[in-house]
Amino acid sequence: MVIKIARTLELPDPVRLARYERTPDLGPKILFFSGGSALRKVCYELIRYTHNSIHLITPFDSGGSSAKIRDAFKMLAIGDVRNRLLALADRSLLGNPEIFKLFAYRFPKDGDQEKMARELDRMIEGSHKLVASIPDPMRKIICHHTRLFKEHMPDDFDLCKASIGNLILAGGFLENRHHLDPVIFIFSKLVQVRGIVRPVVNQFLHLIAEMEDGEVVVGQHMITGKEVSPISSKIRRVYISRSRKHPKPANIPIRNKMGQLISEAELICYPIGSFYSSLIANLLPRGVGTAVSQNPCPKIFIPNSAEDPELYGHDLNDQVRLLIEYLKQDAPEGTLPSDFLNFIILDEKHKGYPGQLDEDEMRQMGIEIIRCPLISQETAPYIDEKRLVPVLLSLT
């Protein structure tokens, strides 16, 4: 039997928070659609209260170290997955600080290829100082995966600025017949990751943006405004494509296990971060919208409190409409906006949001606006994770 109940709660709810902090292994399953590093500090705070959060990560990054690995092996981007695994890991566990140092290490941007290859060999042998300090069995696994990467590495592979963590995960990916889940599982157990991290799809795909001025922008790193100049035209739509040279929308389904993770969530969060490349990109694969609409849990949108270059020409109302529009693309007919979104959480005093929400429109869609203190003096204009996390937990 299934029943639906309503309750009145305090934000934040001190009793609920105390219960979660006492037994985080029994904490709620909060699901985040995200990518990049915007939630790193949120994760540090979150694992105090729950070890069951779910993180579906965008695998389309086309810049930096991830791009070189993607192109060499025709695989998904793994840098954002690596970042989230480390953000959720138990930082007090023996050997973990050493693992964090190794996974964060990058070769110099203008290094000599032969010298870097020899340094990689020392890591494979276990004699490199960053590897030698890691206890077994993690050291042996790292050496093994690094060796596999080196064996498969193309002769012309550029090691400049390469992330060692990405190389290690790529080696595991190659060993497991181009499946990332087994690698994530092993590393999650060894470094005690306090949550579930998965790429939303496990394929070699590209994020494409069509602009209002007619330009077609190919690749996530060209959209974000971090590695190149920010976009100067409003984004008209984004989609995923199998081809970079001949971009066209691809109908890519999520795996059944992704739908299951979404259906098990006790709260779904569309969080801060790059709006198109981190949030909307996660909603593009077929099946995401349907799974979200069929889960009756609370669904929350947290708009960015600081400027997002991807949102050129967009205000808050545009963001809400777009969020629902992309989720509705594959959802059954008759679904309502409130099947995808119930609450928008804003800081109660912040004046830096792009425009004002149309409260009448939100009310007609069945969406409630929650205003509470999210930004502190120390973090302004950014949201303080110590204020945000208790609010999310209180809504579960």
Tab-separated table of C-alpha atoms in Angstrom, residues 6-394:
chain	number	residue	atom	x	y	z
A	6	ALA	CA	1.995	16.225	4.055
A	7	ARG	CA	3.960	17.679	6.930
A	8	THR	CA	5.023	21.030	8.280
A	9	LEU	CA	8.748	21.467	8.807
A	10	GLU	CA	11.282	23.973	10.018
A	11	LEU	CA	14.119	25.050	7.705
A	12	PRO	CA	16.612	23.907	8.728
A	13	ASP	CA	15.161	21.138	10.890
A	14	PRO	CA	17.586	20.662	13.849
A	15	VAL	CA	16.051	17.370	14.991
A	16	ARG	CA	16.282	15.788	11.549
A	17	LEU	CA	19.847	17.040	11.119
A	18	ALA	CA	20.895	15.586	14.476
A	19	ARG	CA	19.469	12.187	13.508
A	20	TYR	CA	21.281	12.171	10.178
A	21	GLU	CA	24.588	13.274	11.705
A	22	ARG	CA	24.357	10.491	14.283
A	23	THR	CA	23.826	7.766	11.650
A	24	PRO	CA	25.004	9.021	8.226
A	25	ASP	CA	25.133	5.462	6.883
A	26	LEU	CA	21.321	5.542	7.125
A	27	GLY	CA	21.076	9.058	5.664
A	28	PRO	CA	18.781	10.058	2.796
A	29	LYS	CA	19.317	9.403	-0.912
A	30	ILE	CA	19.645	12.912	-2.327
A	31	LEU	CA	20.267	12.807	-6.077
A	32	PHE	CA	22.264	15.543	-7.836
A	33	PHE	CA	22.491	16.112	-11.588
A	34	SER	CA	25.832	17.871	-11.929
A	35	GLY	CA	29.363	18.018	-13.243
A	36	GLY	CA	32.599	19.862	-12.641
A	37	SER	CA	33.650	21.200	-9.282
A	38	ALA	CA	30.749	23.449	-8.210
A	39	LEU	CA	29.556	20.916	-5.609
A	40	ARG	CA	32.947	20.004	-4.134
A	41	LYS	CA	32.449	21.898	-0.871
A	42	VAL	CA	28.804	20.809	-0.730
A	43	CYS	CA	30.019	17.192	-0.811
A	44	TYR	CA	32.503	17.805	2.017
A	45	GLU	CA	29.591	18.987	4.161
A	46	LEU	CA	27.055	16.453	2.888
A	47	ILE	CA	28.987	13.346	3.964
A	48	ARG	CA	28.688	14.462	7.591
A	49	TYR	CA	24.977	13.629	7.345
A	50	THR	CA	24.501	10.992	4.652
A	51	HIS	CA	26.588	8.335	2.919
A	52	ASN	CA	23.823	7.582	0.428
A	53	SER	CA	23.756	10.607	-1.892
A	54	ILE	CA	23.629	9.884	-5.637
A	55	HIS	CA	25.614	11.904	-8.174
A	56	LEU	CA	24.870	11.595	-11.895
A	57	ILE	CA	27.748	13.284	-13.687
A	58	THR	CA	28.095	14.705	-17.204
A	59	PRO	CA	30.664	12.765	-19.287
A	60	PHE	CA	30.952	15.236	-22.199
A	61	ASP	CA	33.898	17.414	-21.106
A	62	SER	CA	35.942	18.257	-24.193
A	63	GLY	CA	38.719	20.339	-22.643
A	64	GLY	CA	41.952	19.786	-20.749
A	65	SER	CA	43.303	16.357	-19.853
A	66	SER	CA	39.922	14.681	-20.351
A	67	ALA	CA	39.832	15.727	-24.017
A	68	LYS	CA	43.168	14.073	-24.828
A	69	ILE	CA	42.082	10.804	-23.235
A	70	ARG	CA	38.645	10.962	-24.888
A	71	ASP	CA	40.157	11.431	-28.327
A	72	ALA	CA	42.839	8.771	-27.847
A	73	PHE	CA	40.472	6.021	-26.692
A	74	LYS	CA	37.037	7.234	-27.937
A	75	MET	CA	35.701	7.165	-24.401
A	76	LEU	CA	33.606	9.298	-22.075
A	77	ALA	CA	35.214	12.119	-20.084
A	78	ILE	CA	36.305	10.958	-16.629
A	79	GLY	CA	37.684	14.109	-14.999
A	80	ASP	CA	34.397	15.166	-13.400
A	81	VAL	CA	33.777	11.616	-12.154
A	82	ARG	CA	37.250	11.631	-10.565
A	83	ASN	CA	36.585	14.970	-8.881
A	84	ARG	CA	33.303	13.796	-7.394
A	85	LEU	CA	34.731	10.492	-6.126
A	86	LEU	CA	37.455	12.367	-4.255
A	87	ALA	CA	35.021	14.985	-2.921
A	88	LEU	CA	32.922	12.204	-1.353
A	89	ALA	CA	35.826	10.088	-0.053
A	90	ASP	CA	36.566	9.633	3.645
A	91	ARG	CA	39.453	12.052	4.119
A	92	SER	CA	40.485	10.494	7.444
A	93	LEU	CA	41.059	6.972	6.083
A	94	LEU	CA	44.653	5.685	6.178
A	95	GLY	CA	46.316	6.379	2.836
A	96	ASN	CA	43.582	8.623	1.451
A	97	PRO	CA	45.465	11.944	1.778
A	98	GLU	CA	48.284	10.379	-0.252
A	99	ILE	CA	45.817	9.138	-2.871
A	100	PHE	CA	44.293	12.620	-3.129
A	101	LYS	CA	47.749	14.094	-3.767
A	102	LEU	CA	48.455	11.561	-6.512
A	103	PHE	CA	45.065	11.931	-8.197
A	104	ALA	CA	45.381	15.738	-8.136
A	105	TYR	CA	48.899	15.695	-9.593
A	106	ARG	CA	49.364	16.956	-13.151
A	107	PHE	CA	52.352	16.931	-15.432
A	108	PRO	CA	53.651	20.434	-16.290
A	109	LYS	CA	51.990	22.265	-19.183
A	110	ASP	CA	55.279	22.611	-21.099
A	111	GLY	CA	57.104	19.511	-19.884
A	112	ASP	CA	59.502	17.356	-21.877
A	113	GLN	CA	57.659	14.287	-23.210
A	114	GLU	CA	60.532	11.876	-22.531
A	115	LYS	CA	60.982	13.112	-18.954
A	116	MET	CA	57.256	12.822	-18.285
A	117	ALA	CA	57.198	9.306	-19.751
A	118	ARG	CA	60.047	8.308	-17.424
A	119	GLU	CA	58.178	9.809	-14.472
A	120	LEU	CA	55.136	7.756	-15.473
A	121	ASP	CA	57.362	4.653	-15.526
A	122	ARG	CA	58.436	5.355	-11.937
A	123	MET	CA	54.774	5.490	-10.965
A	124	ILE	CA	54.225	2.133	-12.660
A	125	GLU	CA	57.181	0.653	-10.741
A	126	GLY	CA	55.874	2.131	-7.486
A	127	SER	CA	59.107	4.017	-6.830
A	128	HIS	CA	57.685	7.502	-7.456
A	129	LYS	CA	57.323	9.337	-4.129
A	130	LEU	CA	53.609	10.019	-4.703
A	131	VAL	CA	52.936	6.303	-5.267
A	132	ALA	CA	55.391	4.839	-2.741
A	133	SER	CA	53.578	6.570	0.128
A	134	ILE	CA	50.251	4.855	-0.680
A	135	PRO	CA	49.569	1.620	1.247
A	136	ASP	CA	48.616	-1.671	-0.403
A	137	PRO	CA	46.312	-2.837	-1.933
A	138	MET	CA	45.595	0.591	-3.422
A	139	ARG	CA	49.219	1.073	-4.503
A	140	LYS	CA	49.215	-2.177	-6.500
A	141	ILE	CA	45.925	-1.300	-8.198
A	142	ILE	CA	47.217	2.170	-9.086
A	143	CYS	CA	50.458	0.748	-10.502
A	144	HIS	CA	48.523	-1.854	-12.495
A	145	HIS	CA	46.072	0.636	-13.998
A	146	THR	CA	48.870	3.089	-14.788
A	147	ARG	CA	50.770	0.301	-16.559
A	148	LEU	CA	47.692	-0.554	-18.630
A	149	PHE	CA	47.292	3.068	-19.648
A	150	LYS	CA	50.954	3.302	-20.689
A	151	GLU	CA	50.669	0.090	-22.729
A	152	HIS	CA	47.658	1.433	-24.637
A	153	MET	CA	48.876	5.038	-24.856
A	154	PRO	CA	49.333	6.190	-28.478
A	155	ASP	CA	52.919	7.079	-29.418
A	156	ASP	CA	51.936	10.694	-30.063
A	157	PHE	CA	49.922	11.109	-26.839
A	158	ASP	CA	50.672	14.492	-25.260
A	159	LEU	CA	51.314	14.128	-21.518
A	160	CYS	CA	51.485	17.890	-20.895
A	161	LYS	CA	49.027	18.886	-18.144
A	162	ALA	CA	47.771	15.283	-17.966
A	163	SER	CA	45.944	14.456	-14.719
A	164	ILE	CA	47.423	11.310	-13.164
A	165	GLY	CA	44.038	10.473	-11.650
A	166	ASN	CA	42.489	10.530	-15.115
A	167	LEU	CA	45.235	8.295	-16.525
A	168	ILE	CA	44.710	5.764	-13.724
A	169	LEU	CA	40.930	5.655	-14.222
A	170	ALA	CA	41.419	5.381	-17.996
A	171	GLY	CA	43.678	2.365	-17.438
A	172	GLY	CA	40.949	0.712	-15.383
A	173	PHE	CA	38.394	1.562	-18.075
A	174	LEU	CA	40.539	-0.122	-20.729
A	175	GLU	CA	41.054	-3.214	-18.551
A	176	ASN	CA	37.311	-3.586	-17.970
A	177	ARG	CA	36.380	-3.732	-21.662
A	178	HIS	CA	35.463	-0.056	-21.836
A	179	HIS	CA	33.171	-0.118	-18.804
A	180	LEU	CA	33.696	2.517	-16.120
A	181	ASP	CA	31.312	1.186	-13.454
A	182	PRO	CA	33.671	-1.608	-12.248
A	183	VAL	CA	36.507	0.921	-11.889
A	184	ILE	CA	34.288	3.315	-9.933
A	185	PHE	CA	33.168	0.430	-7.717
A	186	ILE	CA	36.735	-0.638	-6.867
A	187	PHE	CA	37.974	2.872	-6.119
A	188	SER	CA	34.819	3.712	-4.173
A	189	LYS	CA	35.436	0.761	-1.862
A	190	LEU	CA	39.136	1.411	-1.421
A	191	VAL	CA	38.856	5.133	-0.578
A	192	GLN	CA	35.461	4.758	1.157
A	193	VAL	CA	33.423	7.035	-1.109
A	194	ARG	CA	30.386	8.130	0.918
A	195	GLY	CA	27.844	8.046	-1.892
A	196	ILE	CA	27.184	6.756	-5.405
A	197	VAL	CA	28.870	8.373	-8.422
A	198	ARG	CA	27.974	7.436	-12.004
A	199	PRO	CA	28.257	9.045	-15.442
A	200	VAL	CA	24.739	9.575	-16.776
A	201	VAL	CA	25.757	7.671	-19.947
A	202	ASN	CA	28.844	5.567	-20.664
A	203	GLN	CA	29.485	6.622	-24.273
A	204	PHE	CA	31.781	8.815	-26.385
A	205	LEU	CA	29.521	11.781	-27.168
A	206	HIS	CA	29.750	15.513	-27.747
A	207	LEU	CA	27.765	18.447	-26.357
A	208	ILE	CA	26.541	20.851	-29.042
A	209	ALA	CA	25.000	24.311	-28.628
A	210	GLU	CA	23.029	26.161	-31.286
A	211	MET	CA	23.152	29.908	-30.714
A	212	GLU	CA	20.517	32.510	-31.508
A	213	ASP	CA	22.907	34.185	-33.968
A	214	GLY	CA	23.072	30.943	-35.989
A	215	GLU	CA	26.475	29.746	-34.798
A	216	VAL	CA	26.888	26.087	-33.836
A	217	VAL	CA	29.314	25.624	-30.933
A	218	VAL	CA	30.866	22.151	-30.741
A	219	GLY	CA	32.239	20.815	-27.461
A	220	GLN	CA	31.530	21.505	-23.812
A	221	HIS	CA	34.726	23.507	-23.262
A	222	MET	CA	33.672	25.935	-26.013
A	223	ILE	CA	30.381	26.621	-24.207
A	224	THR	CA	31.520	27.128	-20.619
A	225	GLY	CA	33.657	30.241	-21.123
A	226	LYS	CA	36.460	28.815	-18.958
A	227	GLU	CA	39.092	27.820	-21.529
A	228	VAL	CA	37.967	30.210	-24.295
A	229	SER	CA	36.177	33.558	-24.375
A	230	PRO	CA	32.615	33.462	-22.988
A	231	ILE	CA	29.784	33.114	-25.478
A	232	SER	CA	28.361	36.392	-26.815
A	233	SER	CA	25.021	35.105	-28.089
A	234	LYS	CA	22.142	33.436	-26.273
A	235	ILE	CA	22.007	29.643	-26.457
A	236	ARG	CA	18.929	28.513	-28.393
A	237	ARG	CA	19.236	24.796	-27.650
A	238	VAL	CA	21.762	22.140	-26.683
A	239	TYR	CA	21.930	18.482	-27.664
A	240	ILE	CA	24.317	15.534	-27.652
A	241	SER	CA	25.819	14.254	-30.885
A	242	ARG	CA	27.824	11.198	-31.870
A	243	SER	CA	29.870	13.259	-34.322
A	244	ARG	CA	31.889	16.427	-33.846
A	245	LYS	CA	32.378	17.070	-37.565
A	246	HIS	CA	28.733	16.563	-38.506
A	247	PRO	CA	26.744	17.398	-35.373
A	248	LYS	CA	23.137	16.286	-35.186
A	249	PRO	CA	20.951	15.263	-32.226
A	250	ALA	CA	21.497	11.670	-31.106
A	251	ASN	CA	18.814	9.659	-29.324
A	252	ILE	CA	20.876	8.195	-26.478
A	253	PRO	CA	19.018	6.210	-23.781
A	254	ILE	CA	20.093	5.905	-20.170
A	255	ARG	CA	20.800	2.430	-18.860
A	256	ASN	CA	18.207	0.717	-16.684
A	257	LYS	CA	20.445	1.133	-13.635
A	258	MET	CA	20.395	4.938	-14.105
A	259	GLY	CA	16.607	4.911	-14.181
A	260	GLN	CA	16.642	2.797	-11.032
A	261	LEU	CA	18.926	5.258	-9.226
A	262	ILE	CA	16.621	8.151	-10.147
A	263	SER	CA	13.560	6.213	-8.999
A	264	GLU	CA	15.179	5.453	-5.613
A	265	ALA	CA	16.020	9.089	-4.807
A	266	GLU	CA	14.331	10.648	-1.775
A	267	LEU	CA	15.032	14.147	-3.078
A	268	ILE	CA	16.152	15.274	-6.548
A	269	CYS	CA	18.325	18.385	-6.739
A	270	TYR	CA	19.104	20.509	-9.801
A	271	PRO	CA	22.045	22.317	-8.194
A	272	ILE	CA	24.345	25.257	-8.705
A	273	GLY	CA	26.929	24.901	-11.456
A	274	SER	CA	27.173	25.619	-15.173
A	275	PHE	CA	23.538	25.629	-16.283
A	276	TYR	CA	23.844	24.024	-19.710
A	277	SER	CA	27.059	21.978	-19.564
A	278	SER	CA	26.596	20.604	-16.031
A	279	LEU	CA	22.841	20.535	-15.428
A	280	ILE	CA	20.914	20.457	-18.719
A	281	ALA	CA	23.495	18.138	-20.334
A	282	ASN	CA	22.597	15.502	-17.729
A	283	LEU	CA	18.922	15.704	-18.687
A	284	LEU	CA	19.430	15.137	-22.429
A	285	PRO	CA	19.682	11.311	-22.566
A	286	ARG	CA	16.361	9.580	-23.209
A	287	GLY	CA	14.713	8.272	-20.064
A	288	VAL	CA	15.896	10.890	-17.588
A	289	GLY	CA	12.738	13.001	-17.784
A	290	THR	CA	10.447	9.980	-17.524
A	291	ALA	CA	12.295	8.619	-14.488
A	292	VAL	CA	12.203	12.012	-12.760
A	293	SER	CA	8.485	12.520	-13.442
A	294	GLN	CA	7.597	9.093	-12.050
A	295	ASN	CA	9.403	9.626	-8.742
A	296	PRO	CA	7.057	11.422	-6.305
A	297	CYS	CA	9.904	12.779	-4.147
A	298	PRO	CA	10.551	16.536	-3.734
A	299	LYS	CA	12.453	18.124	-6.643
A	300	ILE	CA	14.472	21.266	-6.027
A	301	PHE	CA	16.222	23.828	-8.241
A	302	ILE	CA	19.025	25.952	-6.765
A	303	PRO	CA	19.900	28.766	-9.207
A	304	ASN	CA	23.415	30.165	-9.337
A	305	SER	CA	23.869	33.195	-7.120
A	306	ALA	CA	26.859	34.415	-9.166
A	307	GLU	CA	27.240	34.978	-12.893
A	308	ASP	CA	27.214	31.924	-15.152
A	309	PRO	CA	28.654	32.728	-18.621
A	310	GLU	CA	26.447	30.029	-20.177
A	311	LEU	CA	23.323	31.957	-19.145
A	312	TYR	CA	24.008	34.953	-21.387
A	313	GLY	CA	20.607	36.504	-22.130
A	314	HIS	CA	18.688	34.307	-19.659
A	315	ASP	CA	16.847	35.370	-16.516
A	316	LEU	CA	15.546	33.209	-13.656
A	317	ASN	CA	12.209	32.574	-15.369
A	318	ASP	CA	14.000	31.362	-18.505
A	319	GLN	CA	16.021	28.919	-16.407
A	320	VAL	CA	12.925	27.387	-14.815
A	321	ARG	CA	11.107	27.096	-18.155
A	322	LEU	CA	14.144	25.516	-19.824
A	323	LEU	CA	14.671	23.055	-16.999
A	324	ILE	CA	11.097	21.817	-17.354
A	325	GLU	CA	11.205	21.918	-21.163
A	326	TYR	CA	14.242	19.630	-21.395
A	327	LEU	CA	12.849	17.226	-18.793
A	328	LYS	CA	9.532	17.012	-20.668
A	329	GLN	CA	11.197	15.989	-23.934
A	330	ASP	CA	10.856	12.263	-23.287
A	331	ALA	CA	8.286	12.223	-20.468
A	332	PRO	CA	4.802	10.756	-20.991
A	333	GLU	CA	2.036	13.028	-22.246
A	334	GLY	CA	0.047	14.685	-19.512
A	335	THR	CA	2.972	15.251	-17.158
A	336	LEU	CA	2.803	18.530	-15.274
A	337	PRO	CA	5.594	21.007	-14.474
A	338	SER	CA	5.236	19.983	-10.826
A	339	ASP	CA	6.141	16.401	-11.795
A	340	PHE	CA	9.641	17.734	-12.533
A	341	LEU	CA	10.056	20.613	-10.104
A	342	ASN	CA	8.423	21.499	-6.781
A	343	PHE	CA	10.676	24.073	-5.116
A	344	ILE	CA	13.069	26.843	-6.114
A	345	ILE	CA	15.450	27.827	-3.322
A	346	LEU	CA	16.791	31.391	-3.301
A	347	ASP	CA	18.818	33.391	-0.818
A	348	GLU	CA	16.430	35.685	1.031
A	349	LYS	CA	18.485	38.892	0.604
A	350	HIS	CA	20.671	38.383	-2.468
A	351	LYS	CA	20.137	40.952	-5.244
A	352	GLY	CA	22.475	39.399	-7.787
A	353	TYR	CA	20.102	36.888	-9.387
A	354	PRO	CA	19.345	37.625	-13.075
A	355	GLY	CA	15.851	39.107	-12.896
A	356	GLN	CA	12.927	38.351	-10.608
A	357	LEU	CA	10.862	35.182	-10.658
A	358	ASP	CA	7.291	35.567	-11.891
A	359	GLU	CA	5.582	34.280	-8.762
A	360	ASP	CA	2.168	33.984	-10.435
A	361	GLU	CA	3.616	31.846	-13.224
A	362	MET	CA	5.461	29.649	-10.732
A	363	ARG	CA	2.296	29.222	-8.668
A	364	GLN	CA	0.294	28.229	-11.753
A	365	MET	CA	2.891	25.546	-12.483
A	366	GLY	CA	2.660	24.233	-8.927
A	367	ILE	CA	6.160	25.402	-8.010
A	368	GLU	CA	6.862	26.964	-4.619
A	369	ILE	CA	9.603	29.528	-3.985
A	370	ILE	CA	11.596	29.117	-0.768
A	371	ARG	CA	13.622	32.107	0.420
A	372	CYS	CA	16.097	31.439	3.202
A	373	PRO	CA	19.638	32.500	4.218
A	374	LEU	CA	22.036	30.691	1.855
A	375	ILE	CA	24.871	33.187	1.398
A	376	SER	CA	27.204	34.096	4.245
A	377	GLN	CA	29.621	37.003	4.592
A	378	GLU	CA	32.503	34.580	4.109
A	379	THR	CA	31.188	33.115	0.836
A	380	ALA	CA	29.382	36.076	-0.798
A	381	PRO	CA	28.283	36.162	-3.572
A	382	TYR	CA	28.433	32.362	-3.549
A	383	ILE	CA	26.177	30.005	-1.620
A	384	ASP	CA	27.567	28.722	1.680
A	385	GLU	CA	27.498	24.910	1.736
A	386	LYS	CA	27.050	24.959	5.507
A	387	ARG	CA	23.742	26.763	4.976
A	388	LEU	CA	22.598	24.912	1.873
A	389	VAL	CA	23.149	21.308	2.987
A	390	PRO	CA	20.939	21.573	6.127
A	391	VAL	CA	18.103	22.981	3.997
A	392	LEU	CA	18.319	20.095	1.518
A	393	LEU	CA	18.446	17.495	4.273
A	394	SER	CA	15.460	19.065	6.034
